[in-house]
Amino acid sequence: MKIVVLKFGGTSVGTTNKIKKVAEIIASYKKKNFKVIVVSSAMGGVTNELIKKSLEISDNYSDTEHDVLVSAGEQMACSLIAGRLIHRGFKSRSWLSWQLPIITVGRHKNSRINKINKNKIMKYLNEGGIPIVTGFQGINYENRITTIGRGGSDASAIMFAKFFKAERCVIYTDVEGVYTTDPNKLKKAKKIKVISYEEMLEMASLGAKVMQPVSIQDARLNRIDIEVKSSFKKKSGTLITKRSKIINNKIVTGITSTQNDSKVSLIGVKDKPGVAASIFKPLSKNLINVDMVVQNISANGKDTDLTFTVKTEDLNKTKKAIQENKYINYRKLMFEKGVSKISVIGVGMITTPGVTFRMFQALANKKINIQVISTSEIKISVLIDTKNTKKALIALHKEFKLDNKK
Ligand code: ASP
Ligand code: MG
């Protein structure tokens, strides 16, 4: 008999009515003779509420207690799912991470699953039971409760699929799958049937909220196929799998855009070893995430300009960190809010020349100015004025033939 791991996200188990629907989905797999392992997230909003409470207690709430507190949300959801399945005549029960256990390593609030003890779940599956396991949480070697980062129940599900050698890992969520671009920003966005781990990782890191980026990396390393689909609509979703399984004539698979970015430029910094490091050291110390970085070549061999982007919410912290930095000199410091990063992603660009040109030409045709460019093997990103985002998405979606039905 084959094992399937089903993961339900916060919105899928957001109300008791939705949990009843989830139970029917689970039942449908059971009826198809699968051995079903369910991993659930907390009911939507619960984790945030718990975090809010902790901050009312202390603005410096203990990390170990944070994990005990926020992991409570998953316990609730799992019991409700199991309760419904029992009500429907199935053999089911909830399992908390420590009851297996699910062992994690690393810091509190951001641990990683290292091992899952399979014995109890295996036995239960063989007895015909449906185990409902808490996502997001584990215990460490000191026997303390841990959590594995926001959105972490995706990673929990992937690790279950890995340790139990599951046939399938299905991520049930509130959208129908992964789209060529955010359907809320562009109506013409199309559901992607299959996408490679690498492309999905780029899309998730660039803001496609469907899955937690870390979990995709886990799936890639362990070669686990993931199906993302809706809990509410009976429609096929998106398959995330390895490149060699994908036959695709599209060069670009998806396009992402960011909001609320700001651009920081240091004009006339010394062109010598260690300067970039001294600029970024205080930023990393302040946990400011630096995104696109470009440095010009030095025309006179002495000084150069350096530009990078940060989230606008971090702009004031960034300004302060640079202005107070005694180790750097520059002629001028410039800041600009309201920029957006537009990225086109696709493994097809490795083998197809001219993608960069087509992207730039499509933007030029719409008179959109490109401020910063960065590329990787499967991605080209440009920084543009935020007010041109929609125009750029429309133009690029068309240019790379994503408007067409697949
Ligand atoms: N409930 C946790 C969170 O809100 C984990 C998850 O949703 O995957 O981050
Ligand atoms: Mg979630």
Short mmCIF file of C-alpha atoms in Angstrom, two decimals, residues 5 20 109 121 127 213 218 229 275 292 378 399:
data_model
loop_
_atom_site.label_atom_id
_atom_site.label_comp_id
_atom_site.label_asym_id
_atom_site.label_seq_id
_atom_site.Cartn_x
_atom_site.Cartn_y
_atom_site.Cartn_z
CA VAL A 5 1.36 12.91 2.87
CA LYS A 20 -15.18 19.23 7.90
CA LYS A 109 12.11 29.75 16.36
CA ILE A 121 3.13 6.17 12.85
CA GLU A 127 -3.59 -0.82 11.78
CA PRO A 213 11.17 28.61 0.28
CA ASP A 218 14.26 20.29 1.22
CA LYS A 229 -3.68 22.34 -5.01
CA VAL A 275 35.07 48.53 1.26
CA MET A 292 20.10 43.58 -5.40
CA ILE A 378 17.62 30.96 -14.53
CA GLU A 399 6.46 38.83 -24.59
#
